[in-house]
PDB file of C-alpha atoms in Angstrom:
ATOM      1  CA  MET A 190     -19.802  -0.210 -14.834  1.00 85.00           C
ATOM      2  CA  ASP A 191     -16.994   1.025 -12.941  1.00 95.00           C
ATOM      3  CA  LYS A 192     -13.490   1.659 -14.363  1.00 96.00           C
ATOM      4  CA  ILE A 193      -9.957   1.276 -13.497  1.00 97.00           C
ATOM      5  CA  ILE A 194      -7.156   3.235 -16.146  1.00 97.00           C
ATOM      6  CA  ARG A 195      -4.033   3.282 -15.054  1.00 96.00           C
ATOM      7  CA  CYS A 196      -1.065   5.272 -17.288  1.00 97.00           C
ATOM      8  CA  ILE A 197       2.937   5.982 -17.817  1.00 96.00           C
ATOM      9  CA  THR A 198       4.289   9.060 -19.323  1.00 96.00           C
ATOM     10  CA  SER A 199       6.173   8.493 -22.040  1.00 94.00           C
ATOM     11  CA  ASP A 200       9.603   8.451 -20.469  1.00 93.00           C
ATOM     12  CA  GLY A 201       8.626   6.429 -17.855  1.00 94.00           C
ATOM     13  CA  ALA A 202       8.788   9.398 -14.985  1.00 95.00           C
ATOM     14  CA  VAL A 203       5.286   9.324 -13.494  1.00 97.00           C
ATOM     15  CA  MET A 204       2.513   6.421 -13.380  1.00 97.00           C
ATOM     16  CA  CYS A 205      -1.247   7.646 -12.705  1.00 97.00           C
ATOM     17  CA  SER A 206      -4.255   5.586 -12.227  1.00 97.00           C
ATOM     18  CA  ALA A 207      -7.897   6.249 -12.185  1.00 98.00           C
ATOM     19  CA  ILE A 208     -11.287   5.174 -10.548  1.00 98.00           C
ATOM     20  CA  ASP A 209     -14.933   5.921 -11.138  1.00 98.00           C
ATOM     21  CA  SER A 210     -16.069   4.039  -8.572  1.00 98.00           C
ATOM     22  CA  THR A 211     -19.690   4.762  -8.166  1.00 98.00           C
ATOM     23  CA  ASP A 212     -21.337   1.713  -8.497  1.00 98.00           C
ATOM     24  CA  ILE A 213     -18.855   0.395  -5.986  1.00 98.00           C
ATOM     25  CA  ALA A 214     -19.185   2.848  -3.442  1.00 98.00           C
ATOM     26  CA  TYR A 215     -23.422   3.337  -3.495  1.00 98.00           C
ATOM     27  CA  THR A 216     -23.429  -1.048  -3.358  1.00 97.00           C
ATOM     28  CA  ALA A 217     -21.590  -1.260  -0.280  1.00 98.00           C
ATOM     29  CA  SER A 218     -23.986   2.070   1.028  1.00 97.00           C
ATOM     30  CA  VAL A 219     -27.134   0.018   0.140  1.00 97.00           C
ATOM     31  CA  ILE A 220     -24.538  -3.375   1.608  1.00 97.00           C
ATOM     32  CA  HIS A 221     -24.197  -2.136   4.765  1.00 97.00           C
ATOM     33  CA  HIS A 222     -27.112   0.392   5.312  1.00 96.00           C
ATOM     34  CA  THR A 223     -24.932   2.882   6.094  1.00 97.00           C
ATOM     35  CA  SER A 224     -25.082   6.246   6.979  1.00 97.00           C
ATOM     36  CA  PRO A 225     -23.163   9.188   5.269  1.00 97.00           C
ATOM     37  CA  VAL A 226     -19.738   9.584   7.005  1.00 97.00           C
ATOM     38  CA  ALA A 227     -19.334   5.630   7.140  1.00 98.00           C
ATOM     39  CA  SER A 228     -20.624   5.229   3.300  1.00 98.00           C
ATOM     40  CA  ALA A 229     -17.731   8.472   2.461  1.00 98.00           C
ATOM     41  CA  ALA A 230     -15.665   6.883   4.560  1.00 98.00           C
ATOM     42  CA  LEU A 231     -15.555   3.240   3.090  1.00 98.00           C
ATOM     43  CA  GLY A 232     -15.853   4.186  -0.572  1.00 98.00           C
ATOM     44  CA  ARG A 233     -13.435   5.624  -0.150  1.00 98.00           C
ATOM     45  CA  LEU A 234     -10.949   3.105   1.237  1.00 98.00           C
ATOM     46  CA  LEU A 235     -12.498   1.030  -1.183  1.00 98.00           C
ATOM     47  CA  SER A 236     -11.929   3.460  -3.758  1.00 98.00           C
ATOM     48  CA  ALA A 237      -8.254   2.990  -2.862  1.00 98.00           C
ATOM     49  CA  ALA A 238      -7.805   0.060  -2.495  1.00 98.00           C
ATOM     50  CA  SER A 239      -9.362  -1.011  -6.115  1.00 98.00           C
ATOM     51  CA  MET A 240      -6.738   0.826  -7.356  1.00 97.00           C
ATOM     52  CA  MET A 241      -3.849  -0.605  -5.210  1.00 97.00           C
ATOM     53  CA  GLY A 242      -5.010  -4.033  -5.706  1.00 96.00           C
ATOM     54  CA  ALA A 243      -4.964  -3.568  -9.527  1.00 95.00           C
ATOM     55  CA  GLN A 244      -1.140  -2.960  -9.218  1.00 93.00           C
ATOM     56  CA  LEU A 245      -0.700  -6.707  -7.926  1.00 92.00           C
ATOM     57  CA  LYS A 246       1.668  -8.221 -10.782  1.00 83.00           C
ATOM     58  CA  SER A 247       0.020 -12.078  -9.320  1.00 83.00           C
ATOM     59  CA  SER A 248      -3.258 -13.050 -10.409  1.00 83.00           C
ATOM     60  CA  LYS A 249      -3.377 -14.707  -6.831  1.00 86.00           C
ATOM     61  CA  SER A 250      -2.552 -11.750  -5.220  1.00 92.00           C
ATOM     62  CA  THR A 251      -4.590 -10.159  -2.695  1.00 95.00           C
ATOM     63  CA  LEU A 252      -4.582  -6.324  -0.589  1.00 96.00           C
ATOM     64  CA  ASN A 253      -6.319  -5.645   2.083  1.00 97.00           C
ATOM     65  CA  ILE A 254      -5.801  -2.551   4.162  1.00 98.00           C
ATOM     66  CA  ARG A 255      -7.610  -2.655   7.721  1.00 98.00           C
ATOM     67  CA  PHE A 256      -8.439   1.423   9.273  1.00 98.00           C
ATOM     68  CA  GLU A 257      -8.828   0.615  13.655  1.00 98.00           C
ATOM     69  CA  GLY A 258      -8.808   4.584  14.630  1.00 97.00           C
ATOM     70  CA  ASP A 259     -10.648   5.683  17.555  1.00 97.00           C
ATOM     71  CA  GLY A 260     -12.895   7.662  16.448  1.00 97.00           C
ATOM     72  CA  ASP A 261     -16.824   6.097  16.768  1.00 97.00           C
ATOM     73  CA  LEU A 262     -16.599   4.738  13.289  1.00 97.00           C
ATOM     74  CA  GLY A 263     -14.687   1.820  14.837  1.00 97.00           C
ATOM     75  CA  ALA A 264     -12.328  -0.756  12.139  1.00 97.00           C
ATOM     76  CA  PHE A 265     -13.520  -0.652   8.914  1.00 98.00           C
ATOM     77  CA  MET A 266     -11.685  -2.995   6.310  1.00 98.00           C
ATOM     78  CA  ALA A 267     -11.499  -2.591   2.241  1.00 98.00           C
ATOM     79  CA  VAL A 268     -10.089  -6.022   0.429  1.00 98.00           C
ATOM     80  CA  ALA A 269      -9.492  -6.010  -3.395  1.00 97.00           C
ATOM     81  CA  ASP A 270      -7.632  -8.323  -5.967  1.00 96.00           C
ATOM     82  CA  SER A 271      -5.924  -8.347  -8.725  1.00 94.00           C
ATOM     83  CA  ASP A 272      -8.383  -7.151 -10.600  1.00 95.00           C
ATOM     84  CA  GLY A 273      -9.342  -4.558  -8.778  1.00 96.00           C
ATOM     85  CA  ASN A 274     -12.405  -5.760  -7.998  1.00 97.00           C
ATOM     86  CA  VAL A 275     -13.058  -4.853  -3.797  1.00 98.00           C
ATOM     87  CA  LYS A 276     -15.036  -5.901  -0.837  1.00 98.00           C
ATOM     88  CA  GLY A 277     -15.574  -3.828   2.348  1.00 98.00           C
ATOM     89  CA  PHE A 278     -16.830  -3.623   6.118  1.00 97.00           C
ATOM     90  CA  VAL A 279     -17.303  -0.951   8.393  1.00 97.00           C
ATOM     91  CA  THR A 280     -17.897  -1.641  11.755  1.00 97.00           C
ATOM     92  CA  ASN A 281     -20.130   1.072  12.926  1.00 97.00           C
ATOM     93  CA  PRO A 282     -21.993   1.400  10.134  1.00 97.00           C
ATOM     94  CA  ASP A 283     -24.642   4.146  11.472  1.00 96.00           C
ATOM     95  CA  CYS A 284     -22.068   6.241  12.273  1.00 96.00           C
ATOM     96  CA  PRO A 285     -22.968   9.677  13.436  1.00 96.00           C
ATOM     97  CA  THR A 286     -22.920  11.971  10.986  1.00 95.00           C
ATOM     98  CA  THR A 287     -20.742  15.328  11.227  1.00 94.00           C
ATOM     99  CA  HIS A 288     -19.577  17.949   9.492  1.00 93.00           C
ATOM    100  CA  TYR A 289     -16.838  20.723   9.212  1.00 94.00           C
ATOM    101  CA  GLU A 290     -17.937  24.740   9.077  1.00 92.00           C
ATOM    102  CA  ASN A 291     -17.450  24.400   4.554  1.00 91.00           C
ATOM    103  CA  GLY A 292     -20.559  22.003   5.144  1.00 89.00           C
ATOM    104  CA  LYS A 293     -18.413  18.836   4.351  1.00 92.00           C
ATOM    105  CA  LEU A 294     -18.176  14.951   5.516  1.00 95.00           C
ATOM    106  CA  ASN A 295     -15.871  15.028   9.169  1.00 97.00           C
ATOM    107  CA  VAL A 296     -14.434  12.280   8.131  1.00 97.00           C
ATOM    108  CA  ALA A 297     -11.736  12.643  10.226  1.00 97.00           C
ATOM    109  CA  GLU A 298     -13.846  13.200  13.020  1.00 97.00           C
ATOM    110  CA  ALA A 299     -15.416  10.063  12.598  1.00 97.00           C
ATOM    111  CA  VAL A 300     -11.688   6.976  12.261  1.00 98.00           C
ATOM    112  CA  GLY A 301      -9.723   8.816  15.065  1.00 97.00           C
ATOM    113  CA  ALA A 302      -6.404   7.995  15.714  1.00 97.00           C
ATOM    114  CA  GLY A 303      -4.767   4.354  15.124  1.00 98.00           C
ATOM    115  CA  VAL A 304      -3.304   2.277  13.651  1.00 98.00           C
ATOM    116  CA  ILE A 305      -3.426   1.296   9.316  1.00 97.00           C
ATOM    117  CA  SER A 306      -3.027  -2.261   8.609  1.00 96.00           C
ATOM    118  CA  VAL A 307      -1.403  -2.942   5.017  1.00 97.00           C
ATOM    119  CA  MET A 308      -1.906  -6.879   3.721  1.00 96.00           C
ATOM    120  CA  LYS A 309      -0.432  -7.724   0.505  1.00 94.00           C
ATOM    121  CA  ASP A 310      -0.882 -11.794  -0.145  1.00 92.00           C
ATOM    122  CA  PHE A 311       1.219 -12.309  -3.360  1.00 88.00           C
ATOM    123  CA  GLY A 312      -0.685 -16.406  -2.746  1.00 79.00           C
ATOM    124  CA  GLU A 313       3.301 -18.210  -2.408  1.00 81.00           C
ATOM    125  CA  GLY A 314       5.517 -17.941   0.378  1.00 81.00           C
ATOM    126  CA  GLU A 315       4.668 -15.055   3.900  1.00 86.00           C
ATOM    127  CA  PRO A 316       2.476 -12.138   3.336  1.00 89.00           C
ATOM    128  CA  TYR A 317       4.282  -8.143   3.128  1.00 90.00           C
ATOM    129  CA  ILE A 318       2.296  -6.991   5.907  1.00 92.00           C
ATOM    130  CA  GLY A 319       3.502  -2.849   6.772  1.00 91.00           C
ATOM    131  CA  LYS A 320       1.661  -1.133   9.969  1.00 94.00           C
ATOM    132  CA  ILE A 321       1.498   2.453  10.480  1.00 96.00           C
ATOM    133  CA  PRO A 322      -0.458   5.352  12.623  1.00 97.00           C
ATOM    134  CA  ILE A 323      -3.890   7.183  11.082  1.00 98.00           C
ATOM    135  CA  VAL A 324      -2.221  11.161  10.442  1.00 97.00           C
ATOM    136  CA  SER A 325      -5.128  12.562   9.083  1.00 95.00           C
ATOM    137  CA  GLY A 326      -7.628  10.003   9.149  1.00 96.00           C
ATOM    138  CA  GLU A 327      -9.932  11.413   5.733  1.00 96.00           C
ATOM    139  CA  ILE A 328      -7.981   8.378   3.602  1.00 98.00           C
ATOM    140  CA  ALA A 329      -6.699  10.347   0.882  1.00 97.00           C
ATOM    141  CA  GLU A 330      -3.106  11.211   3.144  1.00 97.00           C
ATOM    142  CA  ASP A 331      -2.590   8.286   4.842  1.00 97.00           C
ATOM    143  CA  ILE A 332      -2.521   6.180   2.417  1.00 97.00           C
ATOM    144  CA  THR A 333      -0.046   9.062   1.017  1.00 97.00           C
ATOM    145  CA  ASN A 334       1.862   8.550   4.213  1.00 96.00           C
ATOM    146  CA  TYR A 335       1.262   4.850   3.778  1.00 96.00           C
ATOM    147  CA  TYR A 336       4.104   4.862  -0.043  1.00 95.00           C
ATOM    148  CA  ALA A 337       6.224   7.525   1.276  1.00 94.00           C
ATOM    149  CA  THR A 338       6.566   5.769   4.928  1.00 94.00           C
ATOM    150  CA  SER A 339       6.153   1.976   3.880  1.00 93.00           C
ATOM    151  CA  GLU A 340       7.154   1.753  -0.398  1.00 92.00           C
ATOM    152  CA  GLN A 341       9.422   5.008  -0.155  1.00 93.00           C
ATOM    153  CA  ILE A 342       7.089   5.263  -3.059  1.00 94.00           C
ATOM    154  CA  PRO A 343       6.594   9.900  -3.679  1.00 95.00           C
ATOM    155  CA  THR A 344       2.466   9.488  -4.340  1.00 96.00           C
ATOM    156  CA  VAL A 345      -0.013  11.704  -5.007  1.00 96.00           C
ATOM    157  CA  CYS A 346      -3.608  10.166  -3.405  1.00 97.00           C
ATOM    158  CA  ALA A 347      -7.189  11.690  -4.074  1.00 98.00           C
ATOM    159  CA  LEU A 348     -10.613  10.356  -3.506  1.00 98.00           C
ATOM    160  CA  GLY A 349     -13.623  10.806  -2.752  1.00 97.00           C
ATOM    161  CA  VAL A 350     -17.584  10.317  -2.339  1.00 98.00           C
ATOM    162  CA  LEU A 351     -20.040  12.341  -3.251  1.00 97.00           C
ATOM    163  CA  ILE A 352     -23.694  12.140  -0.670  1.00 96.00           C
ATOM    164  CA  GLU A 353     -27.082  13.205  -1.553  1.00 94.00           C
ATOM    165  CA  LYS A 354     -28.283  15.411   1.169  1.00 89.00           C
ATOM    166  CA  GLU A 355     -31.758  14.598   1.539  1.00 89.00           C
ATOM    167  CA  THR A 356     -31.284  10.793   0.479  1.00 92.00           C
ATOM    168  CA  ALA A 357     -28.010  10.078   2.166  1.00 92.00           C
ATOM    169  CA  GLN A 358     -27.469   8.478  -1.322  1.00 96.00           C
ATOM    170  CA  VAL A 359     -23.813   8.131  -2.491  1.00 97.00           C
ATOM    171  CA  LEU A 360     -23.914   9.982  -6.366  1.00 97.00           C
ATOM    172  CA  LEU A 361     -20.497   9.817  -7.393  1.00 98.00           C
ATOM    173  CA  SER A 362     -16.817   7.906  -6.102  1.00 98.00           C
ATOM    174  CA  GLY A 363     -13.773   7.693  -7.497  1.00 98.00           C
ATOM    175  CA  GLY A 364     -10.092   7.861  -7.208  1.00 98.00           C
ATOM    176  CA  LEU A 365      -6.750   9.010  -8.564  1.00 98.00           C
ATOM    177  CA  LEU A 366      -2.974   7.879  -7.839  1.00 98.00           C
ATOM    178  CA  ILE A 367      -0.434   9.336  -8.594  1.00 97.00           C
ATOM    179  CA  GLN A 368       3.616   7.531  -8.404  1.00 97.00           C
ATOM    180  CA  LEU A 369       6.605   8.936  -8.864  1.00 96.00           C
ATOM    181  CA  LEU A 370       9.303   6.764 -10.590  1.00 94.00           C
ATOM    182  CA  PRO A 371      12.900   5.926 -10.260  1.00 91.00           C
ATOM    183  CA  GLY A 372      13.121   7.834 -13.644  1.00 83.00           C
ATOM    184  CA  ALA A 373      11.557  11.595 -12.368  1.00 92.00           C
ATOM    185  CA  ASP A 374      13.389  14.433 -12.227  1.00 93.00           C
ATOM    186  CA  ASP A 375      13.037  18.146 -10.513  1.00 94.00           C
ATOM    187  CA  THR A 376      11.225  19.103 -13.934  1.00 94.00           C
ATOM    188  CA  THR A 377       8.599  16.703 -13.422  1.00 95.00           C
ATOM    189  CA  ILE A 378       8.336  16.486  -9.485  1.00 94.00           C
ATOM    190  CA  ASP A 379       7.746  20.424 -10.547  1.00 95.00           C
ATOM    191  CA  ARG A 380       5.589  20.214 -13.490  1.00 96.00           C
ATOM    192  CA  ILE A 381       3.230  16.851 -10.975  1.00 96.00           C
ATOM    193  CA  GLU A 382       3.159  19.685  -7.923  1.00 95.00           C
ATOM    194  CA  ALA A 383       1.444  22.851 -10.682  1.00 96.00           C
ATOM    195  CA  ASN A 384      -0.695  20.130 -12.121  1.00 96.00           C
ATOM    196  CA  VAL A 385      -2.179  18.805  -8.664  1.00 96.00           C
ATOM    197  CA  SER A 386      -2.121  22.241  -7.296  1.00 96.00           C
ATOM    198  CA  LYS A 387      -4.629  23.036 -10.116  1.00 96.00           C
ATOM    199  CA  LEU A 388      -7.011  19.526  -9.977  1.00 96.00           C
ATOM    200  CA  ASP A 389     -10.282  19.682  -9.241  1.00 97.00           C
ATOM    201  CA  SER A 390     -11.647  17.755  -6.435  1.00 96.00           C
ATOM    202  CA  VAL A 391     -12.340  13.406  -7.616  1.00 97.00           C
ATOM    203  CA  THR A 392     -15.525  13.845  -7.308  1.00 97.00           C
ATOM    204  CA  THR A 393     -16.241  17.784  -9.171  1.00 97.00           C
ATOM    205  CA  MET A 394     -14.709  16.134 -11.888  1.00 97.00           C
ATOM    206  CA  LEU A 395     -16.382  13.272 -12.265  1.00 97.00           C
ATOM    207  CA  ALA A 396     -19.391  16.331 -12.134  1.00 97.00           C
ATOM    208  CA  LYS A 397     -17.827  18.050 -15.152  1.00 97.00           C
ATOM    209  CA  GLY A 398     -18.278  14.522 -17.293  1.00 96.00           C
ATOM    210  CA  MET A 399     -14.656  13.753 -16.658  1.00 96.00           C
ATOM    211  CA  SER A 400     -13.516  10.028 -17.526  1.00 95.00           C
ATOM    212  CA  ALA A 401     -10.864   8.063 -15.419  1.00 96.00           C
ATOM    213  CA  LEU A 402      -9.044   9.035 -18.591  1.00 96.00           C
ATOM    214  CA  ASP A 403      -9.619  12.965 -18.229  1.00 97.00           C
ATOM    215  CA  MET A 404      -8.647  13.257 -14.916  1.00 97.00           C
ATOM    216  CA  CYS A 405      -5.359  11.039 -15.674  1.00 97.00           C
ATOM    217  CA  LYS A 406      -4.542  13.249 -18.817  1.00 96.00           C
ATOM    218  CA  ALA A 407      -5.181  15.797 -15.540  1.00 97.00           C
ATOM    219  CA  ALA A 408      -3.441  14.498 -13.522  1.00 97.00           C
ATOM    220  CA  LEU A 409      -0.091  14.444 -16.359  1.00 97.00           C
ATOM    221  CA  ASP A 410      -0.869  17.961 -17.949  1.00 96.00           C
ATOM    222  CA  GLY A 411       1.913  18.595 -20.084  1.00 95.00           C
ATOM    223  CA  PHE A 412       3.464  15.079 -20.361  1.00 96.00           C
ATOM    224  CA  GLU A 413       3.529  12.289 -23.362  1.00 95.00           C
ATOM    225  CA  VAL A 414       0.775  10.289 -22.009  1.00 95.00           C
ATOM    226  CA  GLU A 415       0.385   6.117 -22.650  1.00 96.00           C
ATOM    227  CA  VAL A 416      -2.256   4.127 -21.747  1.00 96.00           C
ATOM    228  CA  LEU A 417      -1.160   0.570 -19.796  1.00 95.00           C
ATOM    229  CA  ASP A 418      -4.333  -0.828 -19.512  1.00 94.00           C
ATOM    230  CA  GLU A 419      -7.886  -0.355 -18.855  1.00 95.00           C
ATOM    231  CA  PHE A 420     -10.736  -2.008 -17.460  1.00 93.00           C
ATOM    232  CA  GLU A 421     -14.369  -2.905 -15.167  1.00 97.00           C
ATOM    233  CA  VAL A 422     -13.612  -3.220 -11.272  1.00 97.00           C
ATOM    234  CA  LYS A 423     -16.726  -3.989  -9.266  1.00 97.00           C
ATOM    235  CA  TYR A 424     -17.354  -5.586  -5.774  1.00 98.00           C
ATOM    236  CA  VAL A 425     -17.095  -8.898  -5.388  1.00 96.00           C
ATOM    237  CA  CYS A 426     -17.407 -10.916  -2.451  1.00 94.00           C
ATOM    238  CA  GLY A 427     -16.386 -14.393  -3.475  1.00 89.00           C
ATOM    239  CA  CYS A 428     -18.889 -16.153  -0.040  1.00 92.00           C
ATOM    240  CA  SER A 429     -20.886 -19.272  -0.586  1.00 93.00           C
ATOM    241  CA  LYS A 430     -22.559 -22.347   1.954  1.00 93.00           C
ATOM    242  CA  GLU A 431     -19.920 -24.130   1.129  1.00 94.00           C
ATOM    243  CA  LYS A 432     -16.874 -21.738   2.206  1.00 92.00           C
ATOM    244  CA  ILE A 433     -18.660 -21.866   4.547  1.00 93.00           C
ATOM    245  CA  ARG A 434     -19.246 -25.356   5.355  1.00 92.00           C
ATOM    246  CA  ASN A 435     -15.833 -26.332   4.748  1.00 92.00           C
ATOM    247  CA  LEU A 436     -14.338 -23.274   7.628  1.00 92.00           C
ATOM    248  CA  ILE A 437     -16.956 -25.071  10.184  1.00 92.00           C
ATOM    249  CA  ALA A 438     -15.829 -29.286   8.901  1.00 91.00           C
ATOM    250  CA  ALA A 439     -12.509 -28.166  10.346  1.00 92.00           C
ATOM    251  CA  MET A 440     -12.816 -26.710  13.578  1.00 92.00           C
ATOM    252  CA  PRO A 441     -12.993 -29.528  16.063  1.00 91.00           C
ATOM    253  CA  LYS A 442     -15.064 -31.754  17.499  1.00 91.00           C
ATOM    254  CA  GLU A 443     -15.896 -30.537  20.859  1.00 91.00           C
ATOM    255  CA  GLU A 444     -17.370 -27.211  19.035  1.00 92.00           C
ATOM    256  CA  ILE A 445     -19.279 -28.267  15.823  1.00 91.00           C
ATOM    257  CA  GLN A 446     -20.295 -31.267  18.643  1.00 91.00           C
ATOM    258  CA  ALA A 447     -21.641 -28.216  20.809  1.00 91.00           C
ATOM    259  CA  MET A 448     -23.429 -26.670  17.972  1.00 92.00           C
ATOM    260  CA  ILE A 449     -25.908 -29.411  18.045  1.00 92.00           C
ATOM    261  CA  ASP A 450     -26.225 -29.646  22.322  1.00 92.00           C
ATOM    262  CA  GLU A 451     -26.673 -25.942  21.901  1.00 91.00           C
ATOM    263  CA  ASN A 452     -28.270 -24.329  19.638  1.00 90.00           C
ATOM    264  CA  HIS A 453     -29.242 -27.059  17.005  1.00 90.00           C
ATOM    265  CA  GLY A 454     -27.164 -25.426  14.700  1.00 90.00           C
ATOM    266  CA  ALA A 455     -25.131 -23.480  13.588  1.00 92.00           C
ATOM    267  CA  GLU A 456     -25.323 -19.519  11.759  1.00 92.00           C
ATOM    268  CA  ALA A 457     -23.552 -17.365   9.688  1.00 91.00           C
ATOM    269  CA  ASN A 458     -23.692 -14.065   8.608  1.00 93.00           C
ATOM    270  CA  CYS A 459     -20.371 -12.527   5.365  1.00 94.00           C
ATOM    271  CA  ARG A 460     -19.037  -9.482   7.331  1.00 94.00           C
ATOM    272  CA  PHE A 461     -18.552  -7.633   3.659  1.00 96.00           C
ATOM    273  CA  CYS A 462     -22.213  -8.785   1.094  1.00 95.00           C
ATOM    274  CA  ASN A 463     -24.421  -9.752   3.788  1.00 93.00           C
ATOM    275  CA  LYS A 464     -25.554 -13.178   3.369  1.00 94.00           C
ATOM    276  CA  HIS A 465     -27.104 -15.383   5.264  1.00 94.00           C
ATOM    277  CA  TYR A 466     -26.295 -19.204   6.162  1.00 94.00           C
ATOM    278  CA  SER A 467     -28.001 -21.554   8.150  1.00 94.00           C
ATOM    279  CA  PHE A 468     -27.089 -25.402   9.212  1.00 93.00           C
ATOM    280  CA  ASP A 469     -28.947 -28.189  11.288  1.00 92.00           C
ATOM    281  CA  GLU A 470     -28.418 -30.412  12.858  1.00 91.00           C
ATOM    282  CA  SER A 471     -28.013 -33.011  10.118  1.00 92.00           C
ATOM    283  CA  GLU A 472     -26.398 -30.570   8.644  1.00 92.00           C
ATOM    284  CA  LEU A 473     -23.645 -30.701  10.821  1.00 92.00           C
ATOM    285  CA  LYS A 474     -23.680 -34.421  12.381  1.00 90.00           C
ATOM    286  CA  GLU A 475     -23.386 -34.838   8.617  1.00 91.00           C
ATOM    287  CA  LEU A 476     -20.229 -33.078   8.552  1.00 89.00           C
ATOM    288  CA  LEU A 477     -18.548 -34.686  12.297  1.00 87.00           C
ATOM    289  CA  LEU A 478     -19.311 -38.294  10.349  1.00 85.00           C
ATOM    290  CA  LYS A 479     -16.181 -37.096   7.531  1.00 81.00           C
ATOM    291  CA  LYS A 480     -13.790 -36.054  10.229  1.00 69.00           C
TER     292      LYS A 480
END
């Protein structure tokens, strides 16, 4: 089971979250039959969304991050709850994979230029929505820029997904989110910058057997570290036939009747988990009688 851990320095100057999201990224790749570069992009975004969702205070809150670029990947999105559980999808899961000269997956090319939308729904009142341009397409740099631009929180985000070259299977996935709090002074900033410059990549740290706590301690080397919380997270889609039924029931009578007349039923496919739902004529007629 994947895990998130959140830590804070004893002086309250720096917060750090780390996630081992290997099962989440693997599950997403299997559900969506993603190409290597699509697995990497979606896996990175799911890690970021999970850590960001876990920061939401209300149990009713949800976080939605959507990348809309002009690359071959198309739009892709991750949704997280306040427990860090996530789900996501990508428009073009079979996006062609290209590599940099060093052999690393060229996620930026697949994403392209465009816009990132971040929506925080707190379960009451108007949701917060922030929109910023994609600055790199490598996901981590874009999350860092989002916090700096939209929330004015100095942040370092590191994300990684390791793909097996022969089988295209997700082997490792994880992330780090380091944020300076109002109590941070120049000495703290210098120390964090020095620590970040020495950090291995997220997948290298995971490959070495480091836990989420180990990654936090590496990022906060030289500080007294207190663990705020630690919990398991997973890929979760809450769709059901009953929820789809309710959506259809909310449609105008004319549209439901058209489904009966033209298609003799209705079909629905969940974009997050690929589950398929069917409604025959009798089920649709029953919904009409209730309107």
